[in-house]
Amino acid sequence: MSSAVDLVVHPLTKWQGPLDLPDFARIGDGDFGPVFDAALKAHEAEIDAIAGNSETPTIENTLAALELAGEPLDHVSSIFWCRAGAHTNEDIQALERDISPKMSRHFSAISMNEKLFARIDDLYQRREVLKLDAETLRVLEKTWKGFVRSGARLDADGKKRLARINEELSSLGTSFGQNVLADERDWALFLDEADLSGLPDFLKSAMAQAAEMRGQKGRYAVTLSRSIYEPFSTFSERRDLREIAFRAFTMRGQNGGASDNTSVVRDMLKLRAEKAKLLGYGSFAALKLDDTMAKTPKAVHALLDPVWEKALEKAASDQKELERLAAEAGSNEKFAAWDWRFYQEKLRAEKFAFDEAELKPYLQLDRIIEACFDVATRLFGISFEEKHGIAAWHPDARVFVVKNADGSERGLFLADYFARPSKRSGAWMSALKSGYTLGQGSQPVIYNIMNFAKPPAGEAALLSVDEAKTLFHEFGHALHGMLTEVTWPSVSGTSVSRDFVELPSQLYEHWLTVPAVLEKHALHVKTGKPMPKDLLDKMLAARTFGAGFATVEFTASALIDMAYHARPDAPSEPLRFETETLDRLDMPDTIAMRHRTPHFGHVFAGDGYSAGYYSYMWSEVLDADAFAAFEETGDPFNPALAERLKQNIYAAGGSKDPEELYTAFRGKMPSPEAMMVKRGLV
Ligand SMILES: [Zn+2]
């Protein structure tokens, strides 16, 4: 007998810390394995009881019972995946490799449970006569479709094969992410004072900190974290070092050895193509797009292709200017990819007579967090109160109570802002608990993870404009989770289609650059004075600067993602296919994809954005069009519009079709014009 886990009292499943958070201090890494096993078993038993119920299926005894089942599993999972991303170690990583396939097996068993599907199918066939409210009907339809897409109608052999494919994909996805993390962790370029020509102070101190963390106190490290790599390639006068950093950054996941992702990608693409075929779809993209707002690869190309053409034209004319600048600076070298950011920054300084680094002292992390909160208060009436001294998964994580306008508690917001070696790169939002009213109901507990460089003790953390935007972006996702007002857990918060989920986040970014917000919150770290008006105007004018480069690097990644997945089979050599496809698209060799295949985590570290990277741009069409609605009223905080935005977008989750939600907010469908204008492409 193994030692029994009591899910009713275990700190991973019964949350008894302050504010009903998990009591993180009582959770040991060794607890996850046994608690997962017990929680999986408990969930299985609940599912068996629902499937084996001899009474006629009802919404209550089948659909609601299914949605509410597995609470202990939800609890242990949410803590585990938080740790796996934000504060991992070798034990957690080993567990991840063990748990991913277990979870995948568990959920495919549920979706292939014939007795369970028969009960859902029975409800679905009677959906007209059941007289359901709109949200319940949508949840029933989504659930039914989910079963069908998971193979509920396959024969026994087909089901078995599908389960195997899903399991393999899941563990390949885990390896992919871990391989990238390993390459990012293992690579650093250590420099000395003499090598730092051109670098601004904030970058020097971030690099000093990074070197110290890696045991080289007194030196400076270029790492592959975006918040060091990008400014380094923007500011370093040393072309040789920029080239070294560029090659390391673009080769992540393709360095041979144990962390090489070449074969992982090949295997994943093959399995995905097979899965689509098995389920009766023409391609993996067709399968993945079936339940999105775009709905087909054709609709995706109708968006991306014209944008690509415009972006190439813009980038080509921008490059001519950069080459002129390089020649003037005395460079005899052929203009290369590691020159672009550097000369673009010089051109920006020339055209807009200020450099990016001048803005940084005005963008203090704590003030920009306040700005996020302040905008949410003005638009949606909610407020935030920090609770000090509450331990979360790491001492850097902060805890805030979210309050409604009447002072009642709405949920919790946790945020963990600084980079460290135990955190994977990037920025994201997730939930420890989602909000809904079904059954006992649940208040949302939402968190944001960032990777800002940690300042030396006693100094304020300063952000670049991009980092401040990222903060607003992830906070927009967090609002989607915190403002949710739905009945059913499965349509709560960000549980919407991928090409709709970036609307609340990308739209929120617009408020960062609203002059009234910057005037109030962008205060100089030393003088406390607001960002000067001319600097502000220059920054706003500069927003479309570099659009050619940014649109090409993004759209190239989106097009490669579609190219891999919109074909009925899989390329035998994906990296060669990547090169050939880029050639066919006339990709300039002076711009790299934003994410090359071997480290394209959105698409390969799991399934999240496979055949879905386009959706950031799709959402940008939506966000530009949505913000234009506020601009048209002349008031970025127009109360009537803010109320419609809250009701139909931030609070509605996936309770209705995205087209319907958007039209209810805007009064019409979006047009791409505002996006092209916003990007400066037309
Ligand atoms: Zn996002």
mmCIF file of C-alpha atoms in Angstrom, residues 89-406:
data_model
loop_
_atom_site.group_PDB
_atom_site.id
_atom_site.type_symbol
_atom_site.label_atom_id
_atom_site.label_comp_id
_atom_site.label_asym_id
_atom_site.label_seq_id
_atom_site.Cartn_x
_atom_site.Cartn_y
_atom_site.Cartn_z
ATOM 1 C CA ASN A 89 13.639 22.965 -10.885
ATOM 2 C CA GLU A 90 14.869 19.552 -11.949
ATOM 3 C CA ASP A 91 12.317 17.701 -9.810
ATOM 4 C CA ILE A 92 9.429 19.698 -11.245
ATOM 5 C CA GLN A 93 10.761 19.166 -14.767
ATOM 6 C CA ALA A 94 11.022 15.425 -14.232
ATOM 7 C CA LEU A 95 7.454 15.397 -12.916
ATOM 8 C CA GLU A 96 6.318 17.389 -15.913
ATOM 9 C CA ARG A 97 7.607 14.697 -18.252
ATOM 10 C CA ASP A 98 5.701 12.169 -16.186
ATOM 11 C CA ILE A 99 2.482 14.123 -15.685
ATOM 12 C CA SER A 100 1.969 15.500 -19.211
ATOM 13 C CA PRO A 101 1.313 12.096 -20.789
ATOM 14 C CA LYS A 102 -0.722 10.974 -17.754
ATOM 15 C CA MET A 103 -3.008 13.996 -18.064
ATOM 16 C CA SER A 104 -3.281 13.529 -21.782
ATOM 17 C CA ARG A 105 -4.269 9.857 -21.300
ATOM 18 C CA HIS A 106 -6.752 10.825 -18.615
ATOM 19 C CA PHE A 107 -8.543 13.448 -20.687
ATOM 20 C CA SER A 108 -8.571 11.421 -23.860
ATOM 21 C CA ALA A 109 -10.138 8.561 -21.885
ATOM 22 C CA ILE A 110 -12.898 10.945 -20.785
ATOM 23 C CA SER A 111 -13.484 12.260 -24.270
ATOM 24 C CA MET A 112 -13.648 8.698 -25.586
ATOM 25 C CA ASN A 113 -15.943 7.447 -22.829
ATOM 26 C CA GLU A 114 -18.789 5.991 -24.881
ATOM 27 C CA LYS A 115 -21.365 5.925 -22.096
ATOM 28 C CA LEU A 116 -20.605 9.529 -21.250
ATOM 29 C CA PHE A 117 -20.796 10.603 -24.884
ATOM 30 C CA ALA A 118 -24.100 8.745 -25.269
ATOM 31 C CA ARG A 119 -25.571 10.877 -22.460
ATOM 32 C CA ILE A 120 -24.197 14.139 -23.930
ATOM 33 C CA ASP A 121 -25.407 13.081 -27.368
ATOM 34 C CA ASP A 122 -28.860 12.354 -25.925
ATOM 35 C CA LEU A 123 -29.048 15.880 -24.502
ATOM 36 C CA TYR A 124 -27.686 17.334 -27.724
ATOM 37 C CA GLN A 125 -30.308 15.586 -29.866
ATOM 38 C CA ARG A 126 -33.043 16.936 -27.555
ATOM 39 C CA ARG A 127 -31.525 20.436 -27.278
ATOM 40 C CA GLU A 128 -34.488 22.102 -29.025
ATOM 41 C CA VAL A 129 -37.109 20.695 -26.672
ATOM 42 C CA LEU A 130 -35.036 21.251 -23.525
ATOM 43 C CA LYS A 131 -35.653 25.012 -23.823
ATOM 44 C CA LEU A 132 -32.175 25.959 -22.614
ATOM 45 C CA ASP A 133 -30.922 29.472 -22.022
ATOM 46 C CA ALA A 134 -28.421 30.653 -24.632
ATOM 47 C CA GLU A 135 -25.278 30.069 -22.537
ATOM 48 C CA THR A 136 -26.291 26.540 -21.537
ATOM 49 C CA LEU A 137 -27.158 25.685 -25.140
ATOM 50 C CA ARG A 138 -23.756 26.950 -26.285
ATOM 51 C CA VAL A 139 -21.944 24.934 -23.603
ATOM 52 C CA LEU A 140 -23.889 21.816 -24.605
ATOM 53 C CA GLU A 141 -23.046 22.321 -28.285
ATOM 54 C CA LYS A 142 -19.386 23.015 -27.548
ATOM 55 C CA THR A 143 -19.154 19.962 -25.307
ATOM 56 C CA TRP A 144 -20.772 17.730 -27.922
ATOM 57 C CA LYS A 145 -18.506 19.072 -30.661
ATOM 58 C CA GLY A 146 -15.493 18.618 -28.405
ATOM 59 C CA PHE A 147 -16.311 14.936 -28.005
ATOM 60 C CA VAL A 148 -16.749 14.483 -31.746
ATOM 61 C CA ARG A 149 -13.475 16.260 -32.497
ATOM 62 C CA SER A 150 -11.742 14.113 -29.894
ATOM 63 C CA GLY A 151 -12.799 10.991 -31.737
ATOM 64 C CA ALA A 152 -16.031 9.988 -29.950
ATOM 65 C CA ARG A 153 -17.352 8.655 -33.239
ATOM 66 C CA LEU A 154 -14.210 6.686 -34.207
ATOM 67 C CA ASP A 155 -14.129 2.884 -34.098
ATOM 68 C CA ALA A 156 -12.091 1.109 -31.437
ATOM 69 C CA ASP A 157 -8.849 1.060 -33.464
ATOM 70 C CA GLY A 158 -9.193 4.685 -34.441
ATOM 71 C CA LYS A 159 -9.765 5.675 -30.841
ATOM 72 C CA LYS A 160 -6.722 3.788 -29.703
ATOM 73 C CA ARG A 161 -4.523 5.373 -32.353
ATOM 74 C CA LEU A 162 -5.812 8.854 -31.554
ATOM 75 C CA ALA A 163 -5.090 8.418 -27.854
ATOM 76 C CA ARG A 164 -1.547 7.323 -28.697
ATOM 77 C CA ILE A 165 -1.016 10.302 -31.017
ATOM 78 C CA ASN A 166 -2.240 12.751 -28.378
ATOM 79 C CA GLU A 167 0.001 11.257 -25.765
ATOM 80 C CA GLU A 168 3.066 11.415 -28.005
ATOM 81 C CA LEU A 169 2.276 14.979 -29.050
ATOM 82 C CA SER A 170 1.952 16.001 -25.456
ATOM 83 C CA SER A 171 5.304 14.623 -24.387
ATOM 84 C CA LEU A 172 7.024 15.925 -27.549
ATOM 85 C CA GLY A 173 5.602 19.366 -26.755
ATOM 86 C CA THR A 174 7.057 19.188 -23.265
ATOM 87 C CA SER A 175 10.486 18.186 -24.584
ATOM 88 C CA PHE A 176 10.347 20.994 -27.127
ATOM 89 C CA GLY A 177 9.821 23.619 -24.434
ATOM 90 C CA GLN A 178 12.441 22.158 -22.142
ATOM 91 C CA ASN A 179 14.994 22.036 -24.964
ATOM 92 C CA VAL A 180 14.521 25.731 -25.690
ATOM 93 C CA LEU A 181 14.787 26.519 -21.998
ATOM 94 C CA ALA A 182 18.017 24.510 -21.801
ATOM 95 C CA ASP A 183 19.561 26.397 -24.735
ATOM 96 C CA GLU A 184 18.500 29.713 -23.225
ATOM 97 C CA ARG A 185 19.868 28.792 -19.828
ATOM 98 C CA ASP A 186 23.156 27.341 -21.037
ATOM 99 C CA TRP A 187 24.194 30.131 -23.363
ATOM 100 C CA ALA A 188 25.727 33.370 -22.156
ATOM 101 C CA LEU A 189 28.302 35.684 -23.667
ATOM 102 C CA PHE A 190 30.448 37.140 -20.883
ATOM 103 C CA LEU A 191 31.842 40.580 -21.588
ATOM 104 C CA ASP A 192 34.044 43.091 -19.848
ATOM 105 C CA GLU A 193 33.746 46.852 -19.452
ATOM 106 C CA ALA A 194 35.711 47.402 -22.691
ATOM 107 C CA ASP A 195 33.120 45.496 -24.754
ATOM 108 C CA LEU A 196 30.132 47.615 -23.742
ATOM 109 C CA SER A 197 30.450 50.445 -26.230
ATOM 110 C CA GLY A 198 27.040 52.020 -26.981
ATOM 111 C CA LEU A 199 25.106 50.240 -24.256
ATOM 112 C CA PRO A 200 22.777 52.315 -22.065
ATOM 113 C CA ASP A 201 23.051 52.072 -18.281
ATOM 114 C CA PHE A 202 19.890 50.044 -17.747
ATOM 115 C CA LEU A 203 21.243 47.344 -20.016
ATOM 116 C CA LYS A 204 24.676 47.347 -18.409
ATOM 117 C CA SER A 205 23.152 46.850 -14.998
ATOM 118 C CA ALA A 206 20.829 44.080 -16.251
ATOM 119 C CA MET A 207 23.837 42.377 -17.856
ATOM 120 C CA ALA A 208 25.892 42.771 -14.678
ATOM 121 C CA GLN A 209 23.061 41.195 -12.706
ATOM 122 C CA ALA A 210 22.784 38.344 -15.238
ATOM 123 C CA ALA A 211 26.535 37.686 -15.028
ATOM 124 C CA GLU A 212 26.443 37.696 -11.247
ATOM 125 C CA MET A 213 23.553 35.192 -11.238
ATOM 126 C CA ARG A 214 25.757 32.973 -13.386
ATOM 127 C CA GLY A 215 28.707 33.204 -11.032
ATOM 128 C CA GLN A 216 30.721 35.862 -12.891
ATOM 129 C CA LYS A 217 30.416 38.848 -10.599
ATOM 130 C CA GLY A 218 32.059 41.959 -12.012
ATOM 131 C CA ARG A 219 31.482 40.965 -15.624
ATOM 132 C CA TYR A 220 28.539 41.456 -18.010
ATOM 133 C CA ALA A 221 26.458 38.731 -19.654
ATOM 134 C CA VAL A 222 24.495 38.829 -22.894
ATOM 135 C CA THR A 223 21.803 36.197 -22.404
ATOM 136 C CA LEU A 224 19.066 34.912 -24.704
ATOM 137 C CA SER A 225 16.318 36.505 -22.642
ATOM 138 C CA ARG A 226 14.516 38.939 -24.968
ATOM 139 C CA SER A 227 14.853 41.750 -22.423
ATOM 140 C CA ILE A 228 18.641 41.555 -22.768
ATOM 141 C CA TYR A 229 19.099 40.232 -26.308
ATOM 142 C CA GLU A 230 16.924 42.833 -28.047
ATOM 143 C CA PRO A 231 18.386 45.963 -26.408
ATOM 144 C CA PHE A 232 21.888 44.530 -26.850
ATOM 145 C CA SER A 233 21.398 44.105 -30.581
ATOM 146 C CA THR A 234 19.813 47.555 -30.704
ATOM 147 C CA PHE A 235 22.576 49.457 -28.941
ATOM 148 C CA SER A 236 25.861 47.562 -29.137
ATOM 149 C CA GLU A 237 28.427 49.320 -31.355
ATOM 150 C CA ARG A 238 30.272 46.026 -31.668
ATOM 151 C CA ARG A 239 29.089 44.442 -34.904
ATOM 152 C CA ASP A 240 31.034 41.239 -34.162
ATOM 153 C CA LEU A 241 29.240 40.779 -30.843
ATOM 154 C CA ARG A 242 25.844 41.582 -32.359
ATOM 155 C CA GLU A 243 26.465 38.846 -34.902
ATOM 156 C CA ILE A 244 27.415 36.320 -32.221
ATOM 157 C CA ALA A 245 24.293 37.154 -30.196
ATOM 158 C CA PHE A 246 22.074 37.056 -33.296
ATOM 159 C CA ARG A 247 23.316 33.628 -34.296
ATOM 160 C CA ALA A 248 22.839 32.246 -30.800
ATOM 161 C CA PHE A 249 19.346 33.735 -30.504
ATOM 162 C CA THR A 250 18.128 32.463 -33.869
ATOM 163 C CA MET A 251 19.694 29.023 -33.394
ATOM 164 C CA ARG A 252 17.979 28.249 -30.074
ATOM 165 C CA GLY A 253 16.739 24.674 -30.292
ATOM 166 C CA GLN A 254 18.966 23.841 -33.258
ATOM 167 C CA ASN A 255 22.388 23.326 -31.741
ATOM 168 C CA GLY A 256 22.679 19.561 -32.065
ATOM 169 C CA GLY A 257 22.924 17.347 -29.027
ATOM 170 C CA ALA A 258 20.233 16.525 -26.499
ATOM 171 C CA SER A 259 18.450 19.874 -26.691
ATOM 172 C CA ASP A 260 18.035 19.920 -30.494
ATOM 173 C CA ASN A 261 14.412 20.238 -31.609
ATOM 174 C CA THR A 262 14.793 19.228 -35.280
ATOM 175 C CA SER A 263 13.437 15.722 -34.896
ATOM 176 C CA VAL A 264 10.873 16.815 -32.288
ATOM 177 C CA VAL A 265 9.328 19.176 -34.851
ATOM 178 C CA ARG A 266 9.411 16.576 -37.630
ATOM 179 C CA ASP A 267 7.650 14.010 -35.439
ATOM 180 C CA MET A 268 5.071 16.507 -34.226
ATOM 181 C CA LEU A 269 4.128 17.643 -37.727
ATOM 182 C CA LYS A 270 3.753 14.051 -38.861
ATOM 183 C CA LEU A 271 1.532 13.152 -35.916
ATOM 184 C CA ARG A 272 -0.583 16.276 -36.348
ATOM 185 C CA ALA A 273 -1.208 15.507 -40.030
ATOM 186 C CA GLU A 274 -2.173 11.951 -39.144
ATOM 187 C CA LYS A 275 -4.529 13.161 -36.420
ATOM 188 C CA ALA A 276 -6.340 15.526 -38.790
ATOM 189 C CA LYS A 277 -6.792 12.777 -41.348
ATOM 190 C CA LEU A 278 -8.110 10.379 -38.727
ATOM 191 C CA LEU A 279 -10.746 12.913 -37.678
ATOM 192 C CA GLY A 280 -11.796 13.569 -41.256
ATOM 193 C CA TYR A 281 -10.183 16.948 -41.830
ATOM 194 C CA GLY A 282 -8.157 17.933 -44.918
ATOM 195 C CA SER A 283 -5.301 19.292 -42.826
ATOM 196 C CA PHE A 284 -4.312 19.995 -39.238
ATOM 197 C CA ALA A 285 -5.044 23.693 -39.857
ATOM 198 C CA ALA A 286 -8.580 22.826 -40.989
ATOM 199 C CA LEU A 287 -9.066 20.873 -37.757
ATOM 200 C CA LYS A 288 -7.673 23.624 -35.544
ATOM 201 C CA LEU A 289 -9.531 26.470 -37.256
ATOM 202 C CA ASP A 290 -12.903 24.726 -37.180
ATOM 203 C CA ASP A 291 -13.998 26.384 -33.935
ATOM 204 C CA THR A 292 -12.357 29.798 -34.361
ATOM 205 C CA MET A 293 -13.656 33.147 -35.519
ATOM 206 C CA ALA A 294 -11.669 32.821 -38.784
ATOM 207 C CA LYS A 295 -12.948 29.248 -39.360
ATOM 208 C CA THR A 296 -10.773 28.341 -42.445
ATOM 209 C CA PRO A 297 -7.135 28.621 -43.691
ATOM 210 C CA LYS A 298 -8.532 30.555 -46.640
ATOM 211 C CA ALA A 299 -9.861 33.265 -44.338
ATOM 212 C CA VAL A 300 -6.483 33.409 -42.574
ATOM 213 C CA HIS A 301 -4.646 33.935 -45.866
ATOM 214 C CA ALA A 302 -7.173 36.563 -46.886
ATOM 215 C CA LEU A 303 -5.900 38.495 -43.878
ATOM 216 C CA LEU A 304 -2.165 37.682 -43.955
ATOM 217 C CA ASP A 305 -1.375 37.834 -47.681
ATOM 218 C CA PRO A 306 -2.224 41.504 -48.303
ATOM 219 C CA VAL A 307 -0.501 42.478 -45.045
ATOM 220 C CA TRP A 308 2.623 40.554 -46.109
ATOM 221 C CA GLU A 309 2.777 42.366 -49.467
ATOM 222 C CA LYS A 310 2.496 45.770 -47.802
ATOM 223 C CA ALA A 311 5.016 44.833 -45.103
ATOM 224 C CA LEU A 312 7.616 43.658 -47.664
ATOM 225 C CA GLU A 313 7.311 46.941 -49.560
ATOM 226 C CA LYS A 314 7.672 48.931 -46.372
ATOM 227 C CA ALA A 315 10.639 46.874 -45.159
ATOM 228 C CA ALA A 316 12.420 47.200 -48.528
ATOM 229 C CA SER A 317 12.179 50.972 -48.504
ATOM 230 C CA ASP A 318 13.193 51.075 -44.824
ATOM 231 C CA GLN A 319 16.234 48.926 -45.595
ATOM 232 C CA LYS A 320 17.448 51.373 -48.240
ATOM 233 C CA GLU A 321 17.463 54.101 -45.617
ATOM 234 C CA LEU A 322 19.273 51.904 -43.112
ATOM 235 C CA GLU A 323 21.909 50.983 -45.702
ATOM 236 C CA ARG A 324 22.478 54.656 -46.420
ATOM 237 C CA LEU A 325 22.940 55.259 -42.713
ATOM 238 C CA ALA A 326 25.367 52.338 -42.403
ATOM 239 C CA ALA A 327 27.415 53.633 -45.342
ATOM 240 C CA GLU A 328 27.504 57.103 -43.819
ATOM 241 C CA ALA A 329 28.741 55.566 -40.596
ATOM 242 C CA GLY A 330 31.622 54.101 -42.578
ATOM 243 C CA SER A 331 30.511 50.477 -42.744
ATOM 244 C CA ASN A 332 31.822 48.558 -45.752
ATOM 245 C CA GLU A 333 30.094 45.337 -44.769
ATOM 246 C CA LYS A 334 27.051 43.990 -46.536
ATOM 247 C CA PHE A 335 23.993 45.035 -44.517
ATOM 248 C CA ALA A 336 22.983 42.031 -42.397
ATOM 249 C CA ALA A 337 20.241 40.899 -40.043
ATOM 250 C CA TRP A 338 22.345 41.838 -36.996
ATOM 251 C CA ASP A 339 22.558 45.409 -38.311
ATOM 252 C CA TRP A 340 18.846 46.056 -38.611
ATOM 253 C CA ARG A 341 17.911 46.910 -35.025
ATOM 254 C CA PHE A 342 21.149 48.865 -34.557
ATOM 255 C CA TYR A 343 20.704 51.176 -37.542
ATOM 256 C CA GLN A 344 16.962 51.330 -37.058
ATOM 257 C CA GLU A 345 17.642 52.779 -33.624
ATOM 258 C CA LYS A 346 20.063 55.289 -35.178
ATOM 259 C CA LEU A 347 17.429 56.211 -37.753
ATOM 260 C CA ARG A 348 14.832 56.563 -35.042
ATOM 261 C CA ALA A 349 17.155 58.882 -33.146
ATOM 262 C CA GLU A 350 17.778 60.881 -36.330
ATOM 263 C CA LYS A 351 14.141 61.092 -37.383
ATOM 264 C CA PHE A 352 12.582 61.568 -34.003
ATOM 265 C CA ALA A 353 15.578 63.133 -32.269
ATOM 266 C CA PHE A 354 15.339 61.004 -29.202
ATOM 267 C CA ASP A 355 16.422 57.552 -28.308
ATOM 268 C CA GLU A 356 14.391 54.830 -26.714
ATOM 269 C CA ALA A 357 16.619 54.881 -23.615
ATOM 270 C CA GLU A 358 15.501 58.440 -22.800
ATOM 271 C CA LEU A 359 12.018 57.095 -22.110
ATOM 272 C CA LYS A 360 13.082 54.427 -19.710
ATOM 273 C CA PRO A 361 13.581 56.583 -16.582
ATOM 274 C CA TYR A 362 9.904 57.586 -16.962
ATOM 275 C CA LEU A 363 8.634 54.028 -17.105
ATOM 276 C CA GLN A 364 8.998 52.749 -13.561
ATOM 277 C CA LEU A 365 7.555 49.308 -13.114
ATOM 278 C CA ASP A 366 5.571 50.208 -9.994
ATOM 279 C CA ARG A 367 4.067 53.276 -11.643
ATOM 280 C CA ILE A 368 3.094 51.367 -14.774
ATOM 281 C CA ILE A 369 1.425 48.719 -12.616
ATOM 282 C CA GLU A 370 -0.535 51.571 -11.022
ATOM 283 C CA ALA A 371 -1.406 52.792 -14.496
ATOM 284 C CA CYS A 372 -2.823 49.346 -15.376
ATOM 285 C CA PHE A 373 -4.966 49.425 -12.252
ATOM 286 C CA ASP A 374 -6.031 53.040 -12.747
ATOM 287 C CA VAL A 375 -7.240 52.427 -16.313
ATOM 288 C CA ALA A 376 -9.227 49.392 -15.109
ATOM 289 C CA THR A 377 -10.851 51.547 -12.435
ATOM 290 C CA ARG A 378 -11.783 54.269 -14.900
ATOM 291 C CA LEU A 379 -13.138 51.884 -17.519
ATOM 292 C CA PHE A 380 -14.684 49.123 -15.447
ATOM 293 C CA GLY A 381 -15.023 50.430 -11.873
ATOM 294 C CA ILE A 382 -12.841 47.775 -10.223
ATOM 295 C CA SER A 383 -9.945 48.513 -7.864
ATOM 296 C CA PHE A 384 -6.899 46.727 -6.470
ATOM 297 C CA GLU A 385 -5.516 46.509 -2.958
ATOM 298 C CA GLU A 386 -2.102 44.965 -2.347
ATOM 299 C CA LYS A 387 -1.815 42.488 0.541
ATOM 300 C CA HIS A 388 1.715 42.344 1.895
ATOM 301 C CA GLY A 389 3.320 39.428 3.651
ATOM 302 C CA ILE A 390 1.355 36.682 1.892
ATOM 303 C CA ALA A 391 3.629 33.961 0.582
ATOM 304 C CA ALA A 392 2.937 32.695 -2.929
ATOM 305 C CA TRP A 393 5.116 30.393 -5.077
ATOM 306 C CA HIS A 394 8.134 32.729 -4.869
ATOM 307 C CA PRO A 395 9.003 35.743 -2.667
ATOM 308 C CA ASP A 396 8.799 38.020 -5.751
ATOM 309 C CA ALA A 397 5.122 37.181 -6.378
ATOM 310 C CA ARG A 398 2.740 39.902 -5.179
ATOM 311 C CA VAL A 399 -0.883 39.501 -4.094
ATOM 312 C CA PHE A 400 -3.750 41.960 -4.760
ATOM 313 C CA VAL A 401 -7.418 41.806 -3.777
ATOM 314 C CA VAL A 402 -9.687 42.858 -6.651
ATOM 315 C CA LYS A 403 -12.736 44.875 -5.581
ATOM 316 C CA ASN A 404 -15.973 45.871 -7.267
ATOM 317 C CA ALA A 405 -17.128 49.492 -7.284
ATOM 318 C CA ASP A 406 -19.302 48.814 -4.208
#
